[in-house]
Structures are given as C-alpha cells and as structure tokens.
Short mmCIF file of C-alpha atoms in Angstrom, two decimals:
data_model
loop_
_atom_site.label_atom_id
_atom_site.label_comp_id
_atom_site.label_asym_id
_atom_site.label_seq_id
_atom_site.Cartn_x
_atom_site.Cartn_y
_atom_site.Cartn_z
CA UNK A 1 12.66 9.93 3.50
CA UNK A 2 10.32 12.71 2.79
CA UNK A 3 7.42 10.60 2.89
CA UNK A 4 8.46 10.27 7.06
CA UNK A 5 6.69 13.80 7.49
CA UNK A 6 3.83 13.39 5.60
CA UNK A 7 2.64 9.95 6.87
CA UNK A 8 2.51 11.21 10.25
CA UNK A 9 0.31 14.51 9.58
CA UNK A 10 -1.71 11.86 7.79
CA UNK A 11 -1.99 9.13 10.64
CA UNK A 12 -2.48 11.92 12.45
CA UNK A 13 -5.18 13.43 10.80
CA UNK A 14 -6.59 9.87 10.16
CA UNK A 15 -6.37 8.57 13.72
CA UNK A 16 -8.33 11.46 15.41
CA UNK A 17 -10.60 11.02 12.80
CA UNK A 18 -11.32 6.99 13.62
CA UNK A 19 -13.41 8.53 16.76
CA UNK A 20 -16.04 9.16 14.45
CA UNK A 21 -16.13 5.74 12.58
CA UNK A 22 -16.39 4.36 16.34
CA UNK A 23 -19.10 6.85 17.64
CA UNK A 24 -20.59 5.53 14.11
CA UNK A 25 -21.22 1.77 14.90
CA UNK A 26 -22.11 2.76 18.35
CA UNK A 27 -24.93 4.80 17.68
CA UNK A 28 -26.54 2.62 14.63
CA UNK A 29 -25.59 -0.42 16.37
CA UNK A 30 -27.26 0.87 19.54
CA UNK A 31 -30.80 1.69 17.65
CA UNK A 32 -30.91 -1.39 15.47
CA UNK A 33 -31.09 -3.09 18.95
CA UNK A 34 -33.28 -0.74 20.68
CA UNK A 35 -36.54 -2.11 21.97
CA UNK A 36 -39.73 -0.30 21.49
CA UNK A 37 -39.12 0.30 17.63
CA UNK A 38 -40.28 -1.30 14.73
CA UNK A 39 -37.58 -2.81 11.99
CA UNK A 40 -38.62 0.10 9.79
CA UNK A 41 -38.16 2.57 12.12
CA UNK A 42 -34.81 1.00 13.05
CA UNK A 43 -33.54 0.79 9.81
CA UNK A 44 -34.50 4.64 8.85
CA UNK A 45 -33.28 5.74 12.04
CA UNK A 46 -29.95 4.30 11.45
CA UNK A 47 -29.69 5.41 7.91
CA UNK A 48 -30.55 8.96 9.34
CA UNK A 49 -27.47 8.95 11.42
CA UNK A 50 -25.33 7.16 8.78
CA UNK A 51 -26.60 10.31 6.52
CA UNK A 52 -25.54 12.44 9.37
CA UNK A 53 -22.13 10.85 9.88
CA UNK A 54 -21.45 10.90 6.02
CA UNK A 55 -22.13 14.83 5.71
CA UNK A 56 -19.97 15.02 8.61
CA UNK A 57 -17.21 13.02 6.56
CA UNK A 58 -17.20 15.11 3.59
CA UNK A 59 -17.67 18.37 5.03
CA UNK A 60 -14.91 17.68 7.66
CA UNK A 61 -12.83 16.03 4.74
CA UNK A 62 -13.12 19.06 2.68
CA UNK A 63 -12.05 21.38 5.46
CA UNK A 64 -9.20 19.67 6.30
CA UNK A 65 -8.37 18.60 2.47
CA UNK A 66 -8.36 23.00 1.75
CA UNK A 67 -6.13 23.37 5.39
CA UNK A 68 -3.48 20.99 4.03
CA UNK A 69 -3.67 22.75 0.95
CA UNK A 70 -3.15 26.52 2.19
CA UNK A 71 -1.20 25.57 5.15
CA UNK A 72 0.99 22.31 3.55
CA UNK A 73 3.86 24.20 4.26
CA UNK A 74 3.91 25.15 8.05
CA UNK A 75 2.20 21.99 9.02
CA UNK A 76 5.19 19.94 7.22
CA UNK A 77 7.80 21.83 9.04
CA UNK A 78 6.08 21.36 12.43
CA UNK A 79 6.77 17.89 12.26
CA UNK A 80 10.76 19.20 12.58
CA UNK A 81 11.51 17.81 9.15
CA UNK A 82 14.54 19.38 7.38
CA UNK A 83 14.53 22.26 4.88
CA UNK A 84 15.55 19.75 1.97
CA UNK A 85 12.64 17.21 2.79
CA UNK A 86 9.91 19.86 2.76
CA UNK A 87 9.30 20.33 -1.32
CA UNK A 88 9.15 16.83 -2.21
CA UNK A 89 6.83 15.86 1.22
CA UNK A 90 4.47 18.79 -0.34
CA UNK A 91 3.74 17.62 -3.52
CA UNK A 92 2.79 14.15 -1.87
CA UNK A 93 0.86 16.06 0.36
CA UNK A 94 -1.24 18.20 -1.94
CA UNK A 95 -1.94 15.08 -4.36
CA UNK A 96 -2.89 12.87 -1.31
CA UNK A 97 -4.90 15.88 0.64
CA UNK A 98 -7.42 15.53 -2.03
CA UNK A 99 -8.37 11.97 -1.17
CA UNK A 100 -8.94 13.04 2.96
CA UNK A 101 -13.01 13.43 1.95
CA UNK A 102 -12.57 9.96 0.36
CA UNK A 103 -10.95 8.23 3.33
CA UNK A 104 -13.04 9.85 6.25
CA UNK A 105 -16.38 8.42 3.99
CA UNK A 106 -14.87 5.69 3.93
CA UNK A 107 -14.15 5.05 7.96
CA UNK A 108 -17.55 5.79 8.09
CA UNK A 109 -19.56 4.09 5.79
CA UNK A 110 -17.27 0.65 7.13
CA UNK A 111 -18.48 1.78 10.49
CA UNK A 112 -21.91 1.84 9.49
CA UNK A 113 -21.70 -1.45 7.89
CA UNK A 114 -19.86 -3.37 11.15
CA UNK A 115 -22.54 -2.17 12.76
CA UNK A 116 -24.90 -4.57 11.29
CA UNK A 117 -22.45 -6.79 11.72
CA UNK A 118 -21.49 -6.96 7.92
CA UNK A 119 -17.58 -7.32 8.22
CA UNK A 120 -16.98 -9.45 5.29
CA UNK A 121 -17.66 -6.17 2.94
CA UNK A 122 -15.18 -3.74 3.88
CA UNK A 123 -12.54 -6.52 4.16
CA UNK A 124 -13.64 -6.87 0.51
CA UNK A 125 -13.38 -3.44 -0.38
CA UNK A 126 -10.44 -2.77 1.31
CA UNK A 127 -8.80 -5.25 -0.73
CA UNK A 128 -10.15 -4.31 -3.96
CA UNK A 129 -8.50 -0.86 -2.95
CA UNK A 130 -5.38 -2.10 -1.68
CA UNK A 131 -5.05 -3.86 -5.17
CA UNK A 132 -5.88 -1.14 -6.88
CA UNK A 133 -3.70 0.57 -5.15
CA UNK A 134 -0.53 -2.01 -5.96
CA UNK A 135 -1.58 -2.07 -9.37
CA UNK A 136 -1.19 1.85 -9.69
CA UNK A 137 1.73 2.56 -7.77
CA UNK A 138 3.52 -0.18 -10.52
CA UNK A 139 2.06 1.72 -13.57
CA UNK A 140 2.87 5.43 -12.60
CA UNK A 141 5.89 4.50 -10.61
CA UNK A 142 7.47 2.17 -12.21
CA UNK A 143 6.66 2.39 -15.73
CA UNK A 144 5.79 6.26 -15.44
CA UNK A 145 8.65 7.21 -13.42
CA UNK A 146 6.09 9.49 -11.46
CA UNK A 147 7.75 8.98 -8.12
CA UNK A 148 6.31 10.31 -4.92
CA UNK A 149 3.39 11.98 -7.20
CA UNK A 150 3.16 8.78 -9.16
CA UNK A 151 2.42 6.90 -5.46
CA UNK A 152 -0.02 9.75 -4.03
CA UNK A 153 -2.49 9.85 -7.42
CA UNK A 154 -2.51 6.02 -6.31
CA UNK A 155 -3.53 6.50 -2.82
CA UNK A 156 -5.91 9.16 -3.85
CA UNK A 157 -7.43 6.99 -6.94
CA UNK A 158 -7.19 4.00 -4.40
CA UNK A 159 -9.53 6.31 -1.26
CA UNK A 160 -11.83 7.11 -4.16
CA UNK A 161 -12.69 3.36 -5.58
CA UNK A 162 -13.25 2.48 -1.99
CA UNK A 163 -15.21 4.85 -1.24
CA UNK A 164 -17.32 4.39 -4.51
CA UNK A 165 -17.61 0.62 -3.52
CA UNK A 166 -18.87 0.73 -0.01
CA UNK A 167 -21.47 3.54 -1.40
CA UNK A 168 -22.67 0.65 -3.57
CA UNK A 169 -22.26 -2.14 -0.69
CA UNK A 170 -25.02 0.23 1.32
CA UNK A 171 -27.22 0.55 -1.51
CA UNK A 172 -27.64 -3.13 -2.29
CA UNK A 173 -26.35 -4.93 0.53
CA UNK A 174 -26.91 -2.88 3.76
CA UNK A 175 -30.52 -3.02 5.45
CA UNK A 176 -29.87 0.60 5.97
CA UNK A 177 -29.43 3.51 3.85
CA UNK A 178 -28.53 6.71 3.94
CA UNK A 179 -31.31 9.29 4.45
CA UNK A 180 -30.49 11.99 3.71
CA UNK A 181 -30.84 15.43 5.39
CA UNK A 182 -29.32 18.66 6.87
CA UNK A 183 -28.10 17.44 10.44
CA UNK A 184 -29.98 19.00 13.48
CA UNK A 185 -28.25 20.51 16.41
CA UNK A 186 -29.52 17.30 18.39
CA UNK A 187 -27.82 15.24 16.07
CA UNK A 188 -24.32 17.17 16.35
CA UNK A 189 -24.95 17.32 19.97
CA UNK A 190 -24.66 13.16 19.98
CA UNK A 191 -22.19 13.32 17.61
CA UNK A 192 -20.02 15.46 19.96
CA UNK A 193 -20.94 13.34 23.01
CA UNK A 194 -20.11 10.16 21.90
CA UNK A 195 -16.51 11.60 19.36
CA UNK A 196 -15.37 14.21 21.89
CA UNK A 197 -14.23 11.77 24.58
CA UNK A 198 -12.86 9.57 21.86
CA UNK A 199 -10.99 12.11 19.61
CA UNK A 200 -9.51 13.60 23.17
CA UNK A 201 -8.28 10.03 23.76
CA UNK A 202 -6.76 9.41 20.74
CA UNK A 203 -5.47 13.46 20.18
CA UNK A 204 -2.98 12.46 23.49
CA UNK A 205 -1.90 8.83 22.10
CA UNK A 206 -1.43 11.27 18.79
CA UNK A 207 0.77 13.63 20.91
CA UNK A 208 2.84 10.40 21.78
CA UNK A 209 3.49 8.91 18.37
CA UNK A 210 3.97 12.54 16.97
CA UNK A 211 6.64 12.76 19.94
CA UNK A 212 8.53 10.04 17.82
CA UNK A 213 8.23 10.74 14.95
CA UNK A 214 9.23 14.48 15.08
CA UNK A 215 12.53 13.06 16.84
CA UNK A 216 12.62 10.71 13.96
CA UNK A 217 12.44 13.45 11.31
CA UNK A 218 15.14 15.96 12.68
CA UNK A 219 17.51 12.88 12.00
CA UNK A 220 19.71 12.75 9.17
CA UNK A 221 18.13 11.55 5.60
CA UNK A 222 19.87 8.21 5.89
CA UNK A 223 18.49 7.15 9.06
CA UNK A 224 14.85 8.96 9.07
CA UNK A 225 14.94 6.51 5.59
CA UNK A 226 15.54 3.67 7.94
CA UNK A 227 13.11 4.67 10.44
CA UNK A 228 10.07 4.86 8.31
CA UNK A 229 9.68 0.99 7.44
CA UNK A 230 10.18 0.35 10.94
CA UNK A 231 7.75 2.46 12.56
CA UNK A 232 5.31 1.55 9.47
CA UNK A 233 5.74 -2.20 10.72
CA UNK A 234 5.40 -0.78 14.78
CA UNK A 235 1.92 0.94 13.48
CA UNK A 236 0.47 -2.39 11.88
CA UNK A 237 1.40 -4.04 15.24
CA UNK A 238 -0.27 -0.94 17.57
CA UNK A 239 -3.72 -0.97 15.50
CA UNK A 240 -4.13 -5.13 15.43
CA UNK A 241 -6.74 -4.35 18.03
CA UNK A 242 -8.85 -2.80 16.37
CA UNK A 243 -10.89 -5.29 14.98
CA UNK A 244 -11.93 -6.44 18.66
CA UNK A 245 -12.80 -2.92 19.66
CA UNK A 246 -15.10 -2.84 16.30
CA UNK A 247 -16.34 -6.46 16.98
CA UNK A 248 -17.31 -5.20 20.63
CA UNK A 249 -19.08 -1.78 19.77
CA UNK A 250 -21.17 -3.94 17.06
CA UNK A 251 -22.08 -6.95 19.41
CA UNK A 252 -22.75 -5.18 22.76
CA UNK A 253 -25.72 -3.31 22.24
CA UNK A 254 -27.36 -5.95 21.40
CA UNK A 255 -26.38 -8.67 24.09
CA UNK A 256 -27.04 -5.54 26.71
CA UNK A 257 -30.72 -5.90 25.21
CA UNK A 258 -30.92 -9.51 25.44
CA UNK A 259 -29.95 -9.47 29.07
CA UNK A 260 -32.23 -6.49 29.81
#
C-alpha cells in the first residue's frame, strides 16, 4: 500500500519529464533530414543536441534526485497518504530517487536513438533491464527479505544497467554521438520551445491522474492495496500510444522533406 504514494510522485516526475525525450527525437530527427547539410554535418549536429539533451538529463536528474531527498517527506504527504504509510513510502523513495539521473538519460538517449529510426535497441535494452530487474527483486526480496528496499535497489540497479547499455548502443551502433559541450543559451532556448508546450500538456493530464490517485491514497490500507494493481494495469493501457507518437516524430521530418 505504501508504494501507492510513491509511484505517483514518480509517474509524475517521470511523465513531465517524457516532454524532453519527445522534443529529443524531434529536433535530431528534424536535422538528420534537413536539406542543405552534409551527412557529417548532420550527424555532429545531432550528436551536439543529443550532448545537450543528456547534460540536461543528468543535471535535471540530480536536482530533482537531491529535492526528493530533502523534501521526501512533504512531497509524500501531499499526495494525502496516511500518517502510517509515510515511513515505509520514504525509504522506497530515497533508494529509488537515486536512480531519477539514470532514468531521465535513459528517456533520452532512447529518444535519440528512435530518432534514427533505431527502435529495435531500446526494446532490447529495456528488456535486458526489465530482466534484470525480475532477477533482483527475487534475490533481495525473496531470498533477502529486503522488502520495499530490497525492490527499490532493483529499480535503481535496473535504471543504471539501462542506462549503461544505451550509452554503449550510441557508441557502436548509433551514426551519432554525443558531442560534448557546455549548452549555449540558443540551445536552451530550443530546448524550452519545443519541452515547454509539451511539459505544460502533460503537467495538466498530471493534475488529472494525481486527482485519482490522491483520492485513492486517503482510502483505507486495504483498499488503496487494491487500487494500486488496478490503476498500474489502467497506466499500461493510457501510455499504449506512445509508440505511434514516437514512430510519428521519427518519420515526419523526413517525409515533410521528401514532399518539399
């Protein structure tokens, strides 16, 4: 039941945070398509604003990572959750807060890599994670008797191999790479353009799901226990789209050339 509070501050958190993955693949998808430029001046284009995007990641990550952290506490009991939930959602929280530089790397580098079109990898990844993930949650839950800290050093360990993976996918199997540098203004300026409207957009379908789930948590233990699978399984259902938004942000740049 206490795990009802903490997976919405995280799919909050998470959500808002898919804006940038999407602003991602638009942009690198957009100048691997562009006419006028070479293929090298494509490709270190792109890896300049998946560079960009990935310092964004961590240093956003970070920020919210030492928020959760400081503030665990008061953001836990916004979500309405009762008095008696609130220690054991914590130390989930402060465990799994360390992976949020992991996991927004992660939306990005995938983003960067749909962009070329390369879906196959993440799906890959993600289920060398997920497994990895399975596999851990058995070990220190199971056989450790670790409980909710046994299942968040598995998400975090889980965010982390991901993360190391894709870094490895871009290396050897991405015609771009990261190129690294300190962001410009013009490049947080595009950034902002192409998240803000995005983030706003998914901040008010945030405010709706946090709507239910705040309900949900002022219930008593018994039922907020029964209402986690099933909003878990409503969630899965919500974000099948997805893919098709991804799919379209990757292909469209280039078919608007084509027709151009």
């Amino acid at each position: 039941a206490s795990l009802g509070p903490v997976t919405l501050v995280f799919t909050f958190i998470n959500y808002i945070w898919n804006s940038q993955g999407i602003a991602t693949t638009s942009m690198i998808s957009g100048v691997l398509n562009r006419d006028g430029f070479t293929a090298k001046d494509r490709n270190r284009r792109g890896g300049e604003i998946l560079a960009s995007s990935l310092t964004l990641a961590l240093a956003a990550g970070s920020l919210v990572c030492l928020l959760l952290e400081v503030l665990g506490p008061q953001i836990i009991a916004l979500t309405g959750a009762a008095p008696e939930l609130i220690p054991p959602a914590m130390e989930y929280l402060r465990i799994r807060a360390l992976a949020t530089p992991a996991a927004f790397g992660v939306v990005v580098s995938q983003a960067a890599l749909m962009a070329q079109r390369k879906s196959l990898i993440p799906c890959l990844v993600i289920a060398a994670s997920t497994l990895a993930n399975f596999g851990l949650d058995v070990v220190l839950i199971v056989f450790q008797n670790m409980g909710l800290a046994g299942a968040a050093w598995a998400t975090l360990a889980s965010q982390y191999v991901a993360f190391g993976l894709l870094q490895v996918a871009l290396r050897r199997k991405s015609q771009i790479r990261p190129v690294w540098h300190v962001p410009s203004a013009k490049e947080l300026v595009d950034f902002a353009s192409n998240t803000g409207p995005l983030a706003f957009i998914y901040l008010c379908k945030n405010i709706c799901y946090t709507a239910i789930q705040r309900t949900a948590t002022a219930l008593p233990v018994v039922q907020l226990a029964a209402h986690q699978p099933t909003f878990m399984l409503w969630n899965l259902c919500a974000f099948s789209t997805t893919p098709l938004e991804q799919a379209a942000l990757a292909y469209m740049p280039a078919a608007r050339t084509r027709r151009q």
